[in-house]
Every structure is written in structure tokens, then in C-alpha cells.
Amino acid sequence: MENTIARRGLEKTFALLGLMFLGIAMMVIGWHSLTLRFASGLTPTNLTSSWPYGLFVVIYIFWIGCSAGGVSVSSLLDFFGIEKKYQVVNKIALWTSWVALTAGLIFVALDLGHMERFFYIYLSFQPSSILWWESIFYLVYFAILTAKIILVYKDRAKGVVRGLSIAGIPVALFGVHAGTGAIFASISAVSYWHGPMLPIIFIVSALVSGSALVNWLSTFLAPREEREFTKILAKYFILPMLCFDASLIFFEFVTPLYGGHPEHTLVYKEVLLGPKCYIFWTHIVFGMILPFIILTAGRLRNSISWVSLASFLLFTMTFCVRWNIIIPPMKSHSEFAHIGEVTYYMPTVMEWLSSLSILGILVIIFAIGGFILFQKRTETTINEGVKRE
Amino acid sequence: MPTMPELNQDIRRRMEEDLERTIRQIPEKYIEPVIKGDWENIPGGVTNYVKSIRWGMVINSKDKCGGCKACTVACASEYKHSEDVESYNRVIEKLEGKYPNCRWRIISRPCLHCNSGFTSPLSFMKVREEMRKRAKKMGVTESIDYNTLRGEKPPCVAVCPTGASHKRPDGIVGITYERCIGCRLCLVACPYGARYFDRGDFRTKNIALGEIAPYEASGFEEYGRIYERKPKFFPWPNSPIGNARKCQFCLHKIYRGELPACVLKCQGGARIFGNLNDTESLIHQVLKFNPHLQMKLRPELGTDPTVIYIDEPFEFNLE
């Protein structure tokens, strides 16, 4: 029994060490580009007046979504009263959400022309600005997550933890992630964004990507006795959310194309049939169809390895969804108002590598946090139970 | 059909007289604070007078504007724009129709200084209440004319999270460079693409000896302050690099009695600048002369711009 416990501990340790070395490698590879970003501002990027948003904004909304979805796993465990049974999964969900939120905020800061002035947002009162509201929600959500992680780690104030779980869901889903969608949805100048669908799409795809990320991490970081939860989560939460997400995508594209108004259909046609259409279809095949097959096929969905693969695909392919939200509408914005400039944005090497470096730093932080937090509470509890028997 | 009334004087001279008549009411010691927007140090009477001004521009693209882009170059020279901003004023050329029934449409587009675009529930309720009172006074059934529902803020001002983007009392939409965080949401929110991001390129940086030419490194005046575009190694407080930037009708010039750079340099006499609320001004006269040819870009968005075109309707699609 004790040897088994030790072996399980080693497995998690090796996984976290592996993540740490991966993070160090990523950080080192992109370090020079990151210093270039701080030294030269946004000049080494392909972001211009005609193409204001690019890779940094895509990654920002990607990680904000993962954070909101990740915390929903923890809230589910609290809601069904099984957070003690799957306590490491709970901690993985919380810590992943925290790191993902930090990643999102770092990337939005990286995108700012004057990141050192970000605090002016908190010194102003701009209720007409959804970005202002979001900045408030990010702060509140960050505080809720941090408080919950500390209390769960110390196993204290269970009532407060429950309260934070209840408060965390509307803040995470509606305040943070639907609000992030509302930043873009409220802009009437970009008809691809404007409308009520985008915040709903953001919520649903956040639930899919965030829970898939937590699920994937749990398949190799959680103790073996808790890994059964990954199959339960995949079957009863991720799969229905995936189906819902697929239906939203279907209606999002079919409705305007059916109408045929050129102003509205141009960007949709660009996404479906343009030169970069492989991004959309890659997501459909590898981010929807393949995970759906895995999660519905009897033999595959009962295998943790296959569930791990499906979760990994769901989490990573959401990047394509975020790319298609931000980048194609910018092309139309660029073509008419700023004639003769960039016809299609592709991130520069500096943008890719600086992003890689930041992600590497966050992977290191995740791994360090994992060493501290991902302890089952503890083996003494199991030994006490064995003694009683 | 002529698009300009008969004038007995030079257009430029007339516009300068109109400008002089408007700014003469402001005591000289408050001119600089008005330019800088230092409203706390300006007496209420002066601020109220400034509120009564509504700076606007009429651009005759029907038969005066030839697309020479002198306005674009004038703006670029005035503010020493680099390649990423280029100029606050852009000349948009669009081919309409199919050959052989086609023509070029040329629209010179500065910032349009919109008056509305964002309507809060509060302003909706306020307007509806006013209409109810008016209907009651007239003894008629209330009917709400939604065309008269004016939003509070232009779209670019509404989305700004720090309040850097603001609408001045005289109708000009400006940016407080010291507060702008460079999030560029205003660039995306502008339905006309009239905002720019200064990311820090220099035209002359890599040409000779790796140094920036003195003309480009030296300062320029904007919003009543001298700014120098310094290379981004450090967030220099008086450098607009990293900020959103836009046309402000050459604010520092108009309150000193000079016309905006683009108006001064227009070769075709297509640009008329003045106070839209001054019934004696040339701009008012031109608008009155062309009641059916007044065109606003993207009227369906309800932005109510203060730059009005004398032209046929123009389909300005950003998508």
C-alpha cells in the first residue's frame, strides 16, 4: 500500500518536473523576443493602425476562457459535494484557473501601448466602457480565485469556500468571460462581432476549453483513484457542452449566410472559404468531430488515454476559434479604411516567441504551484481509514 | 447645379473672419487653457460660451475635391506623422459600378467628430420624458420619434476605459495622451477608421547612420502641448508613442485664429471649416445652399458626425 502511494507520488512529480523543464525551454527560446517587446514596444509586431488586434489579443481571450471554464469544474465538485473525494482534481481546477487568468491578463497587458498606465482604468469611472467593467470583474475574479485556493489548500472555512464557489460562477462565466465577449459584441462598427451571440458563444466555448484543459491535466496529475472523474466529467459535462457549442457555431454561420447581405456575409465567407479557411476546418475536424467520436464511442470513452487525447484536442483547438473571432474581421476593417496596407495579418516571429516565453514562465509557475498544492489531503487520512478498518 | 453660393470674397479670407468672430468672445488669457482643455481653471461663463460653439467641416466632394491629397500631406507635415499613422486625414477612393457604367468616388476623410453613437438607458428615458412633456403641452398624443433620439457619446469615447478619449464642450473629440493606455479599442470602435495607433515607427530611422532626422525627432504641437516622438525604450511621458491618435481639427491653431492645416492647403477649395452654430458663417451658408446634397457617412449608425459632405450618398463599408 505504501509503495503504491509512493509510486503515485513519483508519477505526479515526474509529470510536474517535465512541465517545469518544458516551461524553462519555452522561456529561454522566447526570452530575447520578450525583451525586445519591452525595449521596442509594438514596433516589431505586425500590429498597425489598420490591423490593431492580433496574436496577443487572441491568446488573451483564449486563456481568459480557459480560466472561466476551469473554475466551473471546481464549482461542479462543490455543487455535488464531491470535492473531498476528488480533492486533487479540485485543486488542479483552481490552480489551472488562476494560472490561466494570470496568463490572460499578462497577454492583454503585453498588447497595450502603455502597459505601465493600466492602473488609470481603476482611477476612472467609465460605465459606458465594457472594458472598464471587465477590468473590475477581472480584479474581483482574481481575488475570489486566490481566496478559494488558499482556503482549499489549508482546508479551512468550508462555508466560505462554498460561498466563493457560488459567487465565482456568475463572476467567472457572465462577468469575466461573457463580458470579454461583450467587449467585442458591443462594437457596432464591426458587424461580425456586433450582436447578442458573441457573449453566449464565449461562455459555452469557455466551458468546453476550460473543463477540457482541467480534464487533460487531471489525467496525468491527479492520483489514479481520482482519474475516474475525468471520464465522468467528459461524459456528463464536456460532451453536452461540445454539442451545444457545435450548435451555436452552426447557427452563427448559417443564419447570416442565409440572409445574404454582403456586409454581413463577407467575413463569414472569408472564414469558411478564404485563404486561411484551414484554421476553421482544422477546428471542426480536430476540435469537434474527433473529440465527439472519442467521447461517444463506448470503448474509447472508457479509456483514460483516449479521454485525455479528446480533452487535449478540445483545449488546444479552441485557439482556432479565438483566432477566427479576432483576426478575420480586422481584415475587412483594414481593407477599406486604410487602403494599401497589410492585406492579411500574420504574427511576426517576435510575437510568437515572446508569447512562447510568457507561456513558459506560466508553465513554470503552474509546475511550482503543483508541487505545493496537488497533494492529496493527505496519505494520513487514508492510513487513519485503514487503521479504523 | 452650383454647389457654392456666390461669394464676393476669397473663401479662405471669409473662413478666417468667421473664425475670428467666434474666438473673439473668449478672453485672451483663457485661450491656452481652452486649447488644453483645462476646464477647471476656466470661469463658467467662458466654458458656457465654448459649449455654444460647434466646430464642423463641410467637404465638397461632388465637384471641388479632386483627390490631390494635399490635405493628407498637410496633416502629415503638421504632426510629423510616421508611416504607421501617416496622416489623420485619408483620401478614400472607391470605384462604383461596373465598366462601362462606373465612376470613381473620392472622399477625403478626417475624423468626423461624431456627436452620438452610444445611447445609455438613462438618456433614452430622458428623451422620452421630454417628448411626453412636449406632447402634453401641445395637447396631442405622445409619439416618440426615434430619429431624434441622440446618444450621449461617440462610439470611440464610449468604449475608452480610462476616459482618455473625450468629447470637448466645443464638439471636438480629443485624446488625453497622458491617460491613454493604448488598448486600441477606440480604433476598432470607430466606424470610419479615423483613429490611428502610434506604435513608434520612424520614417528616417534606418536611412542614414541609424539616427532619426532632426525634423522627425523634434517636437510638434498638439492639444496645446509640445510632444516629441521619442523611441520607445522608456515610456516617455510627453511622447505620443503607444497612444491612439486622431484628428482634432488642429485645435491649437483654430483658437489662435488659424485654419486647420488641411483646410489651408486644400487646392480645390473643397473644405469649409467653421462654427456650425454661427448663422453668419460660410459653413452655415454652404449647408443652407445645399439642403438636398448634404451627405453624412454611415448615417444608419446614428453617429451624427460634424463633418458633412456635399455629395450624393456614399456607401462606406468597412465590411
PDB file of C-alpha atoms in Angstrom, chain B residues 102-242:
ATOM      1  CA  CYS B 102     -18.569  53.152 -63.391  1.00  0.00           C
ATOM      2  CA  ARG B 103     -17.036  56.122 -61.699  1.00  0.00           C
ATOM      3  CA  TRP B 104     -14.503  56.928 -59.017  1.00  0.00           C
ATOM      4  CA  ARG B 105     -15.777  58.334 -55.777  1.00  0.00           C
ATOM      5  CA  ILE B 106     -13.248  60.309 -53.804  1.00  0.00           C
ATOM      6  CA  ILE B 107     -13.932  61.048 -50.177  1.00  0.00           C
ATOM      7  CA  SER B 108     -11.399  62.946 -48.099  1.00  0.00           C
ATOM      8  CA  ARG B 109     -11.951  61.725 -44.573  1.00  0.00           C
ATOM      9  CA  PRO B 110     -10.604  63.440 -41.459  1.00  0.00           C
ATOM     10  CA  CYS B 111     -12.025  62.497 -38.082  1.00  0.00           C
ATOM     11  CA  LEU B 112     -15.737  63.132 -38.286  1.00  0.00           C
ATOM     12  CA  HIS B 113     -16.089  64.211 -34.617  1.00  0.00           C
ATOM     13  CA  CYS B 114     -19.302  62.321 -34.068  1.00  0.00           C
ATOM     14  CA  ASN B 115     -21.873  63.598 -31.647  1.00  0.00           C
ATOM     15  CA  SER B 116     -23.523  60.335 -30.751  1.00  0.00           C
ATOM     16  CA  GLY B 117     -23.421  56.605 -31.244  1.00  0.00           C
ATOM     17  CA  PHE B 118     -23.806  55.352 -27.704  1.00  0.00           C
ATOM     18  CA  THR B 119     -27.165  55.659 -26.001  1.00  0.00           C
ATOM     19  CA  SER B 120     -27.486  54.731 -22.372  1.00  0.00           C
ATOM     20  CA  PRO B 121     -30.847  53.700 -20.875  1.00  0.00           C
ATOM     21  CA  LEU B 122     -30.754  56.956 -18.897  1.00  0.00           C
ATOM     22  CA  SER B 123     -30.565  59.161 -21.962  1.00  0.00           C
ATOM     23  CA  PHE B 124     -33.317  57.131 -23.630  1.00  0.00           C
ATOM     24  CA  MET B 125     -35.566  57.716 -20.616  1.00  0.00           C
ATOM     25  CA  LYS B 126     -34.651  61.412 -20.540  1.00  0.00           C
ATOM     26  CA  VAL B 127     -35.570  61.965 -24.188  1.00  0.00           C
ATOM     27  CA  ARG B 128     -38.786  60.011 -23.836  1.00  0.00           C
ATOM     28  CA  GLU B 129     -39.748  62.124 -20.806  1.00  0.00           C
ATOM     29  CA  GLU B 130     -39.083  65.335 -22.755  1.00  0.00           C
ATOM     30  CA  MET B 131     -41.262  64.125 -25.608  1.00  0.00           C
ATOM     31  CA  ARG B 132     -44.067  63.263 -23.197  1.00  0.00           C
ATOM     32  CA  LYS B 133     -43.960  66.735 -21.659  1.00  0.00           C
ATOM     33  CA  ARG B 134     -43.928  68.374 -25.089  1.00  0.00           C
ATOM     34  CA  ALA B 135     -46.871  66.288 -26.261  1.00  0.00           C
ATOM     35  CA  LYS B 136     -48.809  67.115 -23.093  1.00  0.00           C
ATOM     36  CA  LYS B 137     -48.120  70.829 -23.534  1.00  0.00           C
ATOM     37  CA  MET B 138     -49.345  70.726 -27.107  1.00  0.00           C
ATOM     38  CA  GLY B 139     -52.347  68.638 -26.138  1.00  0.00           C
ATOM     39  CA  VAL B 140     -51.523  65.889 -28.640  1.00  0.00           C
ATOM     40  CA  THR B 141     -50.930  62.173 -28.297  1.00  0.00           C
ATOM     41  CA  GLU B 142     -47.364  61.347 -27.480  1.00  0.00           C
ATOM     42  CA  SER B 143     -45.393  59.746 -30.252  1.00  0.00           C
ATOM     43  CA  ILE B 144     -41.722  59.040 -29.974  1.00  0.00           C
ATOM     44  CA  ASP B 145     -39.643  59.964 -32.981  1.00  0.00           C
ATOM     45  CA  TYR B 146     -36.655  57.679 -32.586  1.00  0.00           C
ATOM     46  CA  ASN B 147     -34.754  59.620 -35.220  1.00  0.00           C
ATOM     47  CA  THR B 148     -34.370  62.429 -32.758  1.00  0.00           C
ATOM     48  CA  LEU B 149     -33.008  60.168 -30.058  1.00  0.00           C
ATOM     49  CA  ARG B 150     -29.488  61.432 -29.659  1.00  0.00           C
ATOM     50  CA  GLY B 151     -26.927  59.272 -27.976  1.00  0.00           C
ATOM     51  CA  GLU B 152     -24.618  60.742 -25.439  1.00  0.00           C
ATOM     52  CA  LYS B 153     -21.202  59.822 -26.678  1.00  0.00           C
ATOM     53  CA  PRO B 154     -19.412  58.995 -29.906  1.00  0.00           C
ATOM     54  CA  PRO B 155     -18.572  55.273 -30.125  1.00  0.00           C
ATOM     55  CA  CYS B 156     -14.842  55.884 -29.601  1.00  0.00           C
ATOM     56  CA  VAL B 157     -15.454  57.877 -26.414  1.00  0.00           C
ATOM     57  CA  ALA B 158     -17.950  55.353 -25.049  1.00  0.00           C
ATOM     58  CA  VAL B 159     -15.505  52.415 -25.227  1.00  0.00           C
ATOM     59  CA  CYS B 160     -12.494  54.169 -23.673  1.00  0.00           C
ATOM     60  CA  PRO B 161     -11.778  52.557 -20.274  1.00  0.00           C
ATOM     61  CA  THR B 162      -9.688  55.413 -18.855  1.00  0.00           C
ATOM     62  CA  GLY B 163     -11.547  58.452 -20.134  1.00  0.00           C
ATOM     63  CA  ALA B 164      -8.555  59.458 -22.274  1.00  0.00           C
ATOM     64  CA  SER B 165     -10.843  59.688 -25.271  1.00  0.00           C
ATOM     65  CA  HIS B 166     -13.238  62.531 -24.567  1.00  0.00           C
ATOM     66  CA  LYS B 167     -15.630  64.912 -26.214  1.00  0.00           C
ATOM     67  CA  ARG B 168     -14.850  68.548 -25.579  1.00  0.00           C
ATOM     68  CA  PRO B 169     -17.611  71.097 -24.984  1.00  0.00           C
ATOM     69  CA  ASP B 170     -16.954  72.612 -28.433  1.00  0.00           C
ATOM     70  CA  GLY B 171     -17.730  69.297 -30.125  1.00  0.00           C
ATOM     71  CA  ILE B 172     -14.157  68.233 -30.888  1.00  0.00           C
ATOM     72  CA  VAL B 173     -13.289  64.683 -29.865  1.00  0.00           C
ATOM     73  CA  GLY B 174      -9.804  64.580 -28.364  1.00  0.00           C
ATOM     74  CA  ILE B 175      -7.424  62.204 -26.631  1.00  0.00           C
ATOM     75  CA  THR B 176      -5.569  62.914 -23.407  1.00  0.00           C
ATOM     76  CA  TYR B 177      -2.227  61.366 -24.296  1.00  0.00           C
ATOM     77  CA  GLU B 178      -1.130  61.125 -20.679  1.00  0.00           C
ATOM     78  CA  ARG B 179      -4.060  58.836 -19.821  1.00  0.00           C
ATOM     79  CA  CYS B 180      -4.228  56.703 -22.919  1.00  0.00           C
ATOM     80  CA  ILE B 181      -3.143  53.111 -22.273  1.00  0.00           C
ATOM     81  CA  GLY B 182      -3.029  52.174 -25.958  1.00  0.00           C
ATOM     82  CA  CYS B 183      -5.671  49.434 -25.813  1.00  0.00           C
ATOM     83  CA  ARG B 184      -6.835  50.464 -29.331  1.00  0.00           C
ATOM     84  CA  LEU B 185     -10.471  49.652 -28.639  1.00  0.00           C
ATOM     85  CA  CYS B 186     -11.353  53.118 -29.942  1.00  0.00           C
ATOM     86  CA  LEU B 187      -9.617  52.303 -33.227  1.00  0.00           C
ATOM     87  CA  VAL B 188     -11.845  49.298 -33.686  1.00  0.00           C
ATOM     88  CA  ALA B 189     -14.964  51.092 -32.431  1.00  0.00           C
ATOM     89  CA  CYS B 190     -14.602  53.947 -34.900  1.00  0.00           C
ATOM     90  CA  PRO B 191     -16.955  53.194 -37.795  1.00  0.00           C
ATOM     91  CA  TYR B 192     -14.850  55.345 -40.131  1.00  0.00           C
ATOM     92  CA  GLY B 193     -11.350  54.067 -39.410  1.00  0.00           C
ATOM     93  CA  ALA B 194     -10.415  57.602 -38.397  1.00  0.00           C
ATOM     94  CA  ARG B 195      -8.216  56.671 -35.457  1.00  0.00           C
ATOM     95  CA  TYR B 196      -4.631  55.592 -35.519  1.00  0.00           C
ATOM     96  CA  PHE B 197      -2.141  53.871 -33.305  1.00  0.00           C
ATOM     97  CA  ASP B 198       1.318  55.362 -32.994  1.00  0.00           C
ATOM     98  CA  ARG B 199       3.418  52.273 -32.435  1.00  0.00           C
ATOM     99  CA  GLY B 200       6.727  54.084 -32.731  1.00  0.00           C
ATOM    100  CA  ASP B 201       7.995  53.756 -36.286  1.00  0.00           C
ATOM    101  CA  PHE B 202      10.234  56.496 -37.631  1.00  0.00           C
ATOM    102  CA  ARG B 203      10.500  57.234 -41.332  1.00  0.00           C
ATOM    103  CA  THR B 204      14.148  58.229 -41.179  1.00  0.00           C
ATOM    104  CA  LYS B 205      15.417  55.754 -38.605  1.00  0.00           C
ATOM    105  CA  ASN B 206      17.217  53.315 -40.853  1.00  0.00           C
ATOM    106  CA  ILE B 207      18.087  55.635 -43.702  1.00  0.00           C
ATOM    107  CA  ALA B 208      21.393  57.147 -42.668  1.00  0.00           C
ATOM    108  CA  LEU B 209      23.686  56.432 -39.704  1.00  0.00           C
ATOM    109  CA  GLY B 210      20.790  54.780 -37.851  1.00  0.00           C
ATOM    110  CA  GLU B 211      19.806  58.176 -36.484  1.00  0.00           C
ATOM    111  CA  ILE B 212      16.450  59.815 -36.728  1.00  0.00           C
ATOM    112  CA  ALA B 213      16.458  63.003 -38.807  1.00  0.00           C
ATOM    113  CA  PRO B 214      16.173  66.216 -36.732  1.00  0.00           C
ATOM    114  CA  TYR B 215      12.842  67.200 -38.322  1.00  0.00           C
ATOM    115  CA  GLU B 216      11.284  63.934 -37.218  1.00  0.00           C
ATOM    116  CA  ALA B 217      12.800  63.903 -33.750  1.00  0.00           C
ATOM    117  CA  SER B 218      11.835  67.486 -32.975  1.00  0.00           C
ATOM    118  CA  GLY B 219       8.602  68.409 -31.284  1.00  0.00           C
ATOM    119  CA  PHE B 220       5.215  69.324 -32.672  1.00  0.00           C
ATOM    120  CA  GLU B 221       2.264  70.946 -31.033  1.00  0.00           C
ATOM    121  CA  GLU B 222      -0.927  69.055 -30.334  1.00  0.00           C
ATOM    122  CA  TYR B 223      -3.653  69.776 -27.779  1.00  0.00           C
ATOM    123  CA  GLY B 224      -1.744  72.898 -26.741  1.00  0.00           C
ATOM    124  CA  ARG B 225       1.351  70.954 -25.658  1.00  0.00           C
ATOM    125  CA  ILE B 226       4.662  70.182 -27.323  1.00  0.00           C
ATOM    126  CA  TYR B 227       5.166  66.462 -27.900  1.00  0.00           C
ATOM    127  CA  GLU B 228       8.287  64.727 -29.150  1.00  0.00           C
ATOM    128  CA  ARG B 229       8.104  61.258 -30.578  1.00  0.00           C
ATOM    129  CA  LYS B 230      10.864  59.574 -28.674  1.00  0.00           C
ATOM    130  CA  PRO B 231      11.904  55.989 -29.424  1.00  0.00           C
ATOM    131  CA  LYS B 232      10.189  53.506 -27.176  1.00  0.00           C
ATOM    132  CA  PHE B 233      12.802  52.345 -24.759  1.00  0.00           C
ATOM    133  CA  PHE B 234      11.159  54.033 -21.868  1.00  0.00           C
ATOM    134  CA  PRO B 235       7.605  55.267 -21.572  1.00  0.00           C
ATOM    135  CA  TRP B 236       8.411  58.932 -22.112  1.00  0.00           C
ATOM    136  CA  PRO B 237       5.524  60.962 -20.659  1.00  0.00           C
ATOM    137  CA  ASN B 238       5.420  63.570 -23.428  1.00  0.00           C
ATOM    138  CA  SER B 239       5.776  61.141 -26.298  1.00  0.00           C
ATOM    139  CA  PRO B 240       2.591  60.048 -28.045  1.00  0.00           C
ATOM    140  CA  ILE B 241       4.187  56.721 -28.979  1.00  0.00           C
ATOM    141  CA  GLY B 242       1.988  53.881 -27.720  1.00  0.00           C
TER     142      GLY B 242
END
